């Protein structure tokens, strides 16, 4: 016996306006802070005070245009394209290291030239890794978010992820290869973010505790060896402990950032009135934009930005939970992965600015200047919006038929949408 269950339109959940509002606020604040941190330097160096603002606005326009296309693309295509995208990402990371193709800036080979602009493949690879691992966990995980995956004859599918070491080490081997390529650029910060995000997704995928603990120990040991193998890495990792010991060399950036925080006090010195951005704080518009924001907007502004990022991550995880309850496993893993990535990168950047973590070359998502970071962040937001759209529209677009045992009530799709209050 089969029965059809449909949901009235008035019972469908509303769009996630909190997610949209937070994204708009962060993007708008990013443009304001890029203008504030660069207007003096651009006027002095280039004679064009709005040079960086115009470029950032152009990047945002490109990012929104791409995001519009991404938001109209079904998630099932992203799931199928995961392995292809991963191979493309590996090719890009290799091209960066080839002399004559990769562009060197300040001793690092992280960029590819695309006409008048430079593209940083590591930013795109962060997104690609999340998409690939989300699909991998669906294909190889027996227990998907707490429920067995149905298969033929009513038996659960065999799980390479939970029953074999190979199923766990295979994707992490690819992540390790990506990390090695990033370290050759070198881009230690991106390697840390990608590895930590992958570990978090594997944990959510149900990897056994002993395997997870073993890999964390191995990753920690490898990062420790890499840190001690290069003197400049060790210096950067330890300088944050006492930046005042060498305030004009290894501790220069951090001491200037801490001075900015101190000058901001509770309510800030006023938008545009920062002193530290005036050739004191290096990379004020990229890595240390948050320090200038804290100086101009004070503790209140800094806490507001942290709250906005917390809301964004919360909505990503709430979308993952809704997808979990609705049985959309790829969407759930994708939302969780994007939330982990944004949370980790924003936490590291803010921690570096506040002197809580070693200095890393990581931008603050949606706020810092940089075309690659901004465009990829817009794509990530578009994917979250697409997840929300498919969770809202799938009951109306696809009528579900489910077998009903004699004497049992007809199952309702409404139960799948109970998570709309998250």
Tab-separated table of C-alpha atoms in Angstrom:
chain	number	residue	atom	x	y	z
A	1	UNK	CA	0.000	0.000	0.000
A	2	UNK	CA	1.277	3.456	-0.877
A	3	UNK	CA	0.051	6.803	0.279
A	4	UNK	CA	0.859	10.307	-0.785
A	5	UNK	CA	1.736	13.011	1.720
A	6	UNK	CA	1.946	16.667	0.816
A	7	UNK	CA	2.413	19.860	2.787
A	8	UNK	CA	0.206	22.927	2.379
A	9	UNK	CA	2.097	25.985	1.230
A	10	UNK	CA	1.268	27.874	4.425
A	11	UNK	CA	3.033	25.190	6.483
A	12	UNK	CA	6.340	25.492	4.634
A	13	UNK	CA	9.098	27.244	6.595
A	14	UNK	CA	10.023	30.820	5.743
A	15	UNK	CA	13.353	31.700	4.091
A	16	UNK	CA	16.257	32.095	6.479
A	17	UNK	CA	16.230	35.872	6.653
A	18	UNK	CA	18.633	35.811	9.605
A	19	UNK	CA	21.287	34.229	7.389
A	20	UNK	CA	20.633	36.762	4.637
A	21	UNK	CA	20.643	39.745	7.022
A	22	UNK	CA	23.906	38.717	8.703
A	23	UNK	CA	25.583	38.201	5.320
A	24	UNK	CA	24.474	41.642	4.087
A	25	UNK	CA	25.648	43.333	7.303
A	26	UNK	CA	29.078	41.695	7.163
A	27	UNK	CA	29.567	42.462	3.473
A	28	UNK	CA	28.491	46.079	3.950
A	29	UNK	CA	30.710	46.529	6.991
A	30	UNK	CA	33.567	44.994	5.026
A	31	UNK	CA	33.288	47.658	2.322
A	32	UNK	CA	33.206	50.409	4.947
A	33	UNK	CA	36.279	49.084	6.739
A	34	UNK	CA	38.222	48.536	3.503
A	35	UNK	CA	37.579	52.160	2.612
A	36	UNK	CA	38.575	53.322	6.078
A	37	UNK	CA	41.798	51.286	6.228
A	38	UNK	CA	43.018	52.119	2.716
A	39	UNK	CA	41.898	55.640	1.865
A	40	UNK	CA	44.995	57.365	3.266
A	41	UNK	CA	47.521	54.818	1.965
A	42	UNK	CA	45.906	54.711	-1.489
A	43	UNK	CA	45.919	58.503	-1.716
A	44	UNK	CA	49.586	58.722	-0.739
A	45	UNK	CA	50.863	55.797	-2.814
A	46	UNK	CA	48.597	55.935	-5.882
A	47	UNK	CA	46.939	59.329	-5.790
A	48	UNK	CA	43.557	57.567	-5.836
A	49	UNK	CA	41.994	57.469	-2.346
A	50	UNK	CA	39.193	55.085	-3.376
A	51	UNK	CA	41.379	52.702	-5.395
A	52	UNK	CA	41.038	49.720	-3.038
A	53	UNK	CA	37.378	50.432	-2.339
A	54	UNK	CA	36.533	50.405	-6.043
A	55	UNK	CA	38.418	47.147	-6.528
A	56	UNK	CA	36.734	45.548	-3.518
A	57	UNK	CA	33.339	46.712	-4.777
A	58	UNK	CA	34.123	45.154	-8.157
A	59	UNK	CA	35.139	41.899	-6.474
A	60	UNK	CA	31.898	41.949	-4.514
A	61	UNK	CA	29.912	42.480	-7.706
A	62	UNK	CA	31.655	39.514	-9.340
A	63	UNK	CA	31.123	37.426	-6.221
A	64	UNK	CA	27.411	38.238	-6.079
A	65	UNK	CA	26.992	37.467	-9.787
A	66	UNK	CA	28.645	34.072	-9.342
A	67	UNK	CA	26.656	33.498	-6.147
A	68	UNK	CA	23.439	34.112	-8.078
A	69	UNK	CA	24.379	31.356	-10.509
A	70	UNK	CA	25.440	29.021	-7.706
A	71	UNK	CA	22.181	29.543	-5.836
A	72	UNK	CA	20.248	28.342	-8.893
A	73	UNK	CA	22.299	25.134	-9.246
A	74	UNK	CA	20.882	22.012	-7.589
A	75	UNK	CA	22.960	20.483	-4.817
A	76	UNK	CA	22.941	17.099	-6.495
A	77	UNK	CA	25.232	18.497	-9.186
A	78	UNK	CA	27.690	19.724	-6.570
A	79	UNK	CA	27.686	16.270	-5.026
A	80	UNK	CA	28.501	14.655	-8.366
A	81	UNK	CA	31.163	17.223	-9.245
A	82	UNK	CA	33.048	16.875	-5.958
A	83	UNK	CA	35.837	14.556	-7.234
A	84	UNK	CA	36.248	16.596	-10.434
A	85	UNK	CA	36.511	19.817	-8.461
A	86	UNK	CA	39.088	18.242	-6.169
A	87	UNK	CA	41.295	17.261	-9.100
A	88	UNK	CA	40.943	20.760	-10.532
A	89	UNK	CA	41.953	22.224	-7.173
A	90	UNK	CA	45.062	20.028	-7.031
A	91	UNK	CA	46.036	21.134	-10.542
A	92	UNK	CA	45.698	24.786	-9.537
A	93	UNK	CA	47.884	24.268	-6.461
A	94	UNK	CA	50.544	22.644	-8.632
A	95	UNK	CA	50.391	25.442	-11.225
A	96	UNK	CA	51.052	28.004	-8.504
A	97	UNK	CA	54.416	26.340	-7.782
A	98	UNK	CA	55.587	26.302	-11.412
A	99	UNK	CA	58.040	29.159	-12.141
A	100	UNK	CA	56.677	31.538	-14.720
A	101	UNK	CA	53.056	30.593	-13.977
A	102	UNK	CA	52.712	31.201	-10.270
A	103	UNK	CA	53.204	34.794	-9.135
A	104	UNK	CA	55.548	35.560	-6.254
A	105	UNK	CA	54.589	38.204	-3.696
A	106	UNK	CA	56.733	38.812	-0.596
A	107	UNK	CA	58.523	35.507	-1.106
A	108	UNK	CA	55.360	33.399	-1.391
A	109	UNK	CA	53.998	31.690	-4.500
A	110	UNK	CA	50.260	31.789	-3.836
A	111	UNK	CA	48.760	33.523	-6.849
A	112	UNK	CA	47.901	32.929	-10.489
A	113	UNK	CA	47.605	35.897	-12.836
A	114	UNK	CA	44.241	36.291	-14.561
A	115	UNK	CA	44.792	39.367	-16.674
A	116	UNK	CA	44.999	42.446	-14.438
A	117	UNK	CA	43.995	40.557	-11.271
A	118	UNK	CA	45.626	37.826	-9.211
A	119	UNK	CA	43.744	34.711	-8.114
A	120	UNK	CA	44.635	32.740	-4.986
A	121	UNK	CA	43.766	29.044	-5.530
A	122	UNK	CA	44.038	28.168	-1.825
A	123	UNK	CA	40.841	30.132	-1.134
A	124	UNK	CA	38.909	28.103	-3.706
A	125	UNK	CA	40.439	24.842	-2.477
A	126	UNK	CA	38.958	25.439	0.988
A	127	UNK	CA	35.497	25.354	-0.565
A	128	UNK	CA	36.341	22.423	-2.816
A	129	UNK	CA	37.532	20.288	0.101
A	130	UNK	CA	34.243	20.856	1.938
A	131	UNK	CA	32.186	19.925	-1.142
A	132	UNK	CA	34.264	16.807	-1.830
A	133	UNK	CA	34.237	15.535	1.750
A	134	UNK	CA	30.485	16.105	2.056
A	135	UNK	CA	29.954	13.856	-0.958
A	136	UNK	CA	32.522	11.325	0.261
A	137	UNK	CA	30.794	10.972	3.616
A	138	UNK	CA	27.500	10.316	1.849
A	139	UNK	CA	29.018	7.677	-0.429
A	140	UNK	CA	31.065	5.860	2.194
A	141	UNK	CA	29.285	6.387	5.509
A	142	UNK	CA	26.960	3.715	6.860
A	143	UNK	CA	25.671	5.845	9.689
A	144	UNK	CA	24.695	9.190	8.272
A	145	UNK	CA	23.988	11.716	10.970
A	146	UNK	CA	22.711	9.107	13.402
A	147	UNK	CA	20.547	7.017	11.035
A	148	UNK	CA	21.439	3.978	8.921
A	149	UNK	CA	21.485	4.402	5.167
A	150	UNK	CA	18.815	2.206	3.565
A	151	UNK	CA	19.888	-0.255	0.880
A	152	UNK	CA	18.510	-3.222	-0.980
A	153	UNK	CA	16.731	-5.971	0.955
A	154	UNK	CA	16.353	-3.646	3.913
A	155	UNK	CA	19.981	-4.011	4.993
A	156	UNK	CA	22.268	-1.088	5.722
A	157	UNK	CA	24.988	-0.305	3.230
A	158	UNK	CA	28.509	-1.456	4.104
A	159	UNK	CA	30.562	1.409	5.545
A	160	UNK	CA	34.146	1.852	4.453
A	161	UNK	CA	34.361	4.924	6.647
A	162	UNK	CA	33.541	3.121	9.901
A	163	UNK	CA	34.683	-0.429	9.289
A	164	UNK	CA	37.965	0.020	7.422
A	165	UNK	CA	41.014	2.181	8.002
A	166	UNK	CA	41.277	2.744	4.246
A	167	UNK	CA	37.885	4.432	4.118
A	168	UNK	CA	39.101	6.954	6.661
A	169	UNK	CA	42.688	7.442	5.502
A	170	UNK	CA	41.892	7.785	1.776
A	171	UNK	CA	40.235	11.230	2.003
A	172	UNK	CA	42.652	12.376	4.684
A	173	UNK	CA	45.540	11.351	2.418
A	174	UNK	CA	44.185	13.736	-0.222
A	175	UNK	CA	43.859	16.457	2.422
A	176	UNK	CA	47.463	15.780	3.467
A	177	UNK	CA	48.576	16.147	-0.166
A	178	UNK	CA	46.763	19.484	-0.373
A	179	UNK	CA	48.406	20.588	2.876
A	180	UNK	CA	51.847	19.699	1.529
A	181	UNK	CA	51.246	21.725	-1.634
A	182	UNK	CA	50.073	24.662	0.456
A	183	UNK	CA	53.142	24.468	2.679
A	184	UNK	CA	55.342	24.584	-0.404
A	185	UNK	CA	53.899	27.992	-1.350
A	186	UNK	CA	54.156	28.522	1.722
A	187	UNK	CA	50.651	29.036	3.169
A	188	UNK	CA	50.657	27.559	6.653
A	189	UNK	CA	47.383	29.232	7.658
A	190	UNK	CA	45.354	27.769	4.781
A	191	UNK	CA	46.835	24.321	5.462
A	192	UNK	CA	45.717	24.527	9.104
A	193	UNK	CA	42.186	25.666	8.215
A	194	UNK	CA	41.670	22.977	5.578
A	195	UNK	CA	43.074	20.189	7.776
A	196	UNK	CA	41.020	21.240	10.808
A	197	UNK	CA	37.829	21.542	8.732
A	198	UNK	CA	38.399	18.092	7.229
A	199	UNK	CA	38.960	16.576	10.660
A	200	UNK	CA	35.755	18.163	11.932
A	201	UNK	CA	33.743	16.781	9.018
A	202	UNK	CA	35.219	13.313	9.448
A	203	UNK	CA	34.242	13.428	13.115
A	204	UNK	CA	30.673	14.368	12.180
A	205	UNK	CA	30.714	11.526	9.655
A	206	UNK	CA	31.046	8.987	12.454
A	207	UNK	CA	34.729	8.067	12.306
A	208	UNK	CA	35.746	5.811	15.179
A	209	UNK	CA	37.252	7.597	18.142
A	210	UNK	CA	40.579	5.781	18.084
A	211	UNK	CA	41.097	6.535	14.401
A	212	UNK	CA	40.166	10.167	14.933
A	213	UNK	CA	42.487	10.503	17.915
A	214	UNK	CA	45.326	8.809	16.048
A	215	UNK	CA	45.007	11.163	13.103
A	216	UNK	CA	44.887	14.240	15.338
A	217	UNK	CA	48.065	13.050	17.067
A	218	UNK	CA	49.769	12.469	13.709
A	219	UNK	CA	48.622	15.837	12.356
A	220	UNK	CA	49.833	17.599	15.502
A	221	UNK	CA	53.201	15.858	15.301
A	222	UNK	CA	53.557	16.716	11.600
A	223	UNK	CA	52.706	20.380	12.202
A	224	UNK	CA	55.190	20.448	15.077
A	225	UNK	CA	57.952	19.048	12.886
A	226	UNK	CA	57.121	21.579	10.156
A	227	UNK	CA	57.211	24.411	12.672
A	228	UNK	CA	60.640	23.454	14.013
A	229	UNK	CA	62.013	22.620	10.555
A	230	UNK	CA	61.766	26.248	9.365
A	231	UNK	CA	63.202	28.943	11.671
A	232	UNK	CA	60.832	31.632	10.375
A	233	UNK	CA	57.801	29.452	11.208
A	234	UNK	CA	59.037	28.811	14.733
A	235	UNK	CA	59.708	32.508	15.178
A	236	UNK	CA	56.189	33.408	14.051
A	237	UNK	CA	54.662	30.704	16.254
A	238	UNK	CA	56.436	31.892	19.394
A	239	UNK	CA	56.598	35.659	18.860
A	240	UNK	CA	52.981	36.137	19.954
A	241	UNK	CA	53.803	34.902	23.467
A	242	UNK	CA	55.789	38.082	24.186
A	243	UNK	CA	55.662	40.481	21.228
A	244	UNK	CA	57.110	43.300	23.331
A	245	UNK	CA	60.418	41.419	23.575
A	246	UNK	CA	61.132	42.434	19.963
A	247	UNK	CA	58.573	45.144	19.128
A	248	UNK	CA	60.404	46.397	16.022
A	249	UNK	CA	60.985	43.043	14.326
A	250	UNK	CA	59.188	39.741	14.984
A	251	UNK	CA	56.620	41.321	17.288
A	252	UNK	CA	55.989	44.464	15.236
A	253	UNK	CA	52.634	43.533	13.711
A	254	UNK	CA	51.184	42.228	16.947
A	255	UNK	CA	52.349	45.164	19.085
A	256	UNK	CA	50.796	47.616	16.625
A	257	UNK	CA	47.569	45.596	16.627
A	258	UNK	CA	47.470	45.591	20.433
A	259	UNK	CA	48.026	49.345	20.465
A	260	UNK	CA	45.017	49.661	18.150
A	261	UNK	CA	42.870	47.631	20.543
A	262	UNK	CA	44.040	49.766	23.459
A	263	UNK	CA	43.234	53.029	21.696
A	264	UNK	CA	39.737	51.832	20.820
A	265	UNK	CA	38.656	51.403	24.452
A	266	UNK	CA	34.874	50.968	24.823
A	267	UNK	CA	33.379	52.934	21.916
A	268	UNK	CA	36.321	53.588	19.598
A	269	UNK	CA	38.014	56.704	18.306
A	270	UNK	CA	35.495	57.103	15.505
A	271	UNK	CA	35.147	55.683	12.002
A	272	UNK	CA	38.109	56.807	9.895
A	273	UNK	CA	40.057	58.206	12.858
A	274	UNK	CA	42.450	55.287	13.332
A	275	UNK	CA	46.102	56.178	13.828
A	276	UNK	CA	47.497	52.644	13.509
A	277	UNK	CA	46.364	52.320	9.897
A	278	UNK	CA	48.573	55.287	8.982
A	279	UNK	CA	51.612	53.226	7.982
A	280	UNK	CA	52.065	51.736	11.475
A	281	UNK	CA	50.099	48.493	11.171
A	282	UNK	CA	51.185	46.359	8.189
A	283	UNK	CA	48.426	44.642	6.170
A	284	UNK	CA	45.790	46.753	7.911
A	285	UNK	CA	43.242	46.117	5.146
A	286	UNK	CA	43.748	42.331	4.972
A	287	UNK	CA	45.076	40.269	7.877
A	288	UNK	CA	44.725	42.964	10.564
A	289	UNK	CA	41.513	44.693	9.510
A	290	UNK	CA	39.843	43.572	12.750
A	291	UNK	CA	42.409	45.495	14.819
A	292	UNK	CA	41.632	48.725	12.959
A	293	UNK	CA	37.917	48.012	13.361
A	294	UNK	CA	38.419	47.629	17.121
A	295	UNK	CA	40.344	50.923	17.235
A	296	UNK	CA	37.694	52.865	15.344
A	297	UNK	CA	34.545	51.190	16.702
A	298	UNK	CA	35.848	50.095	20.094
A	299	UNK	CA	34.970	47.028	22.110
A	300	UNK	CA	31.309	47.487	21.194
A	301	UNK	CA	32.059	47.255	17.461
A	302	UNK	CA	34.425	44.314	17.894
A	303	UNK	CA	31.868	42.380	19.937
A	304	UNK	CA	29.187	43.170	17.359
A	305	UNK	CA	31.330	41.653	14.594
A	306	UNK	CA	32.023	38.560	16.697
A	307	UNK	CA	28.280	38.243	17.336
A	308	UNK	CA	27.543	38.491	13.607
A	309	UNK	CA	29.990	35.691	12.850
A	310	UNK	CA	28.495	33.614	15.664
A	311	UNK	CA	25.021	34.122	14.153
A	312	UNK	CA	26.292	33.151	10.698
A	313	UNK	CA	27.877	29.948	11.981
A	314	UNK	CA	24.777	29.170	14.036
A	315	UNK	CA	22.543	29.476	10.971
A	316	UNK	CA	24.873	27.219	9.000
A	317	UNK	CA	24.669	24.536	11.679
A	318	UNK	CA	20.916	25.049	12.007
A	319	UNK	CA	20.590	24.427	8.261
A	320	UNK	CA	22.673	21.293	8.696
A	321	UNK	CA	20.354	20.107	11.451
A	322	UNK	CA	17.284	20.749	9.311
A	323	UNK	CA	18.853	18.833	6.442
A	324	UNK	CA	19.711	16.009	8.837
A	325	UNK	CA	16.097	15.693	10.005
A	326	UNK	CA	14.864	15.857	6.412
A	327	UNK	CA	17.253	13.088	5.305
A	328	UNK	CA	19.309	15.296	2.956
A	329	UNK	CA	22.714	13.984	3.965
A	330	UNK	CA	24.858	15.853	1.442
A	331	UNK	CA	23.179	19.148	2.283
A	332	UNK	CA	23.696	18.469	5.990
A	333	UNK	CA	27.409	17.711	5.659
A	334	UNK	CA	27.881	20.643	3.299
A	335	UNK	CA	26.234	23.079	5.723
A	336	UNK	CA	28.242	21.718	8.651
A	337	UNK	CA	31.470	21.942	6.647
A	338	UNK	CA	30.855	25.517	5.533
A	339	UNK	CA	30.012	26.474	9.109
A	340	UNK	CA	33.202	24.866	10.401
A	341	UNK	CA	35.325	26.599	7.761
A	342	UNK	CA	33.890	30.069	8.447
A	343	UNK	CA	34.116	29.540	12.213
A	344	UNK	CA	37.727	28.356	12.108
A	345	UNK	CA	39.037	31.045	9.786
A	346	UNK	CA	37.263	33.899	11.553
A	347	UNK	CA	38.343	32.562	14.968
A	348	UNK	CA	41.982	32.292	13.868
A	349	UNK	CA	42.028	35.752	12.284
A	350	UNK	CA	40.440	37.413	15.319
A	351	UNK	CA	42.682	35.423	17.660
A	352	UNK	CA	45.774	36.550	15.758
A	353	UNK	CA	44.652	40.190	15.893
A	354	UNK	CA	44.148	39.943	19.655
A	355	UNK	CA	47.465	38.201	20.305
A	356	UNK	CA	45.856	34.915	21.333
A	357	UNK	CA	47.259	32.888	18.422
A	358	UNK	CA	50.455	32.916	16.336
A	359	UNK	CA	50.458	35.214	13.332
A	360	UNK	CA	48.922	33.599	10.231
A	361	UNK	CA	48.309	34.973	6.764
A	362	UNK	CA	44.541	34.527	6.918
A	363	UNK	CA	41.916	37.063	5.955
A	364	UNK	CA	38.723	37.708	7.886
A	365	UNK	CA	35.916	36.206	5.748
A	366	UNK	CA	33.552	38.728	4.117
A	367	UNK	CA	35.398	41.701	5.652
A	368	UNK	CA	39.060	41.738	4.622
A	369	UNK	CA	40.283	43.124	1.315
A	370	UNK	CA	40.955	40.491	-1.335
A	371	UNK	CA	39.140	39.302	-4.413
A	372	UNK	CA	39.722	35.557	-4.059
A	373	UNK	CA	38.576	35.448	-0.448
A	374	UNK	CA	35.527	37.630	-1.068
A	375	UNK	CA	34.323	35.769	-4.167
A	376	UNK	CA	34.713	32.342	-2.543
A	377	UNK	CA	32.955	33.579	0.606
A	378	UNK	CA	30.033	34.731	-1.554
A	379	UNK	CA	29.888	31.270	-3.144
A	380	UNK	CA	29.805	29.678	0.320
A	381	UNK	CA	26.903	31.916	1.320
A	382	UNK	CA	25.099	31.036	-1.916
A	383	UNK	CA	25.452	27.336	-1.140
A	384	UNK	CA	23.954	27.886	2.317
A	385	UNK	CA	21.085	29.804	0.736
A	386	UNK	CA	20.590	26.977	-1.793
A	387	UNK	CA	20.437	24.441	1.042
A	388	UNK	CA	17.773	26.532	2.725
A	389	UNK	CA	15.855	26.825	-0.570
A	390	UNK	CA	15.865	23.105	-1.285
A	391	UNK	CA	14.801	22.267	2.260
A	392	UNK	CA	11.865	24.659	1.903
A	393	UNK	CA	10.827	23.767	-1.623
A	394	UNK	CA	11.495	20.036	-1.905
A	395	UNK	CA	8.158	18.934	-0.341
A	396	UNK	CA	6.286	21.110	-2.851
A	397	UNK	CA	8.403	20.255	-5.899
A	398	UNK	CA	8.746	16.510	-5.278
A	399	UNK	CA	5.738	14.608	-3.954
A	400	UNK	CA	7.074	11.756	-1.834
A	401	UNK	CA	5.557	8.282	-1.836
A	402	UNK	CA	6.302	6.081	1.143
A	403	UNK	CA	5.215	2.500	1.916
A	404	UNK	CA	2.701	2.288	4.755
A	405	UNK	CA	2.171	-0.881	6.755
A	406	UNK	CA	-1.462	-2.008	7.216
A	407	UNK	CA	-3.047	-0.520	10.307
A	408	UNK	CA	-0.438	2.251	10.660
A	409	UNK	CA	-1.149	5.955	10.053
A	410	UNK	CA	0.067	7.629	6.897
A	411	UNK	CA	3.439	9.301	7.566
A	412	UNK	CA	3.470	13.041	7.241
A	413	UNK	CA	6.185	15.113	5.640
A	414	UNK	CA	5.486	17.779	8.220
A	415	UNK	CA	7.643	15.889	10.702
A	416	UNK	CA	10.623	16.475	8.442
A	417	UNK	CA	10.192	20.215	8.828
A	418	UNK	CA	10.014	20.347	12.595
A	419	UNK	CA	13.495	21.840	12.602
A	420	UNK	CA	12.266	25.071	11.026
A	421	UNK	CA	12.202	26.703	14.451
A	422	UNK	CA	16.007	26.294	14.833
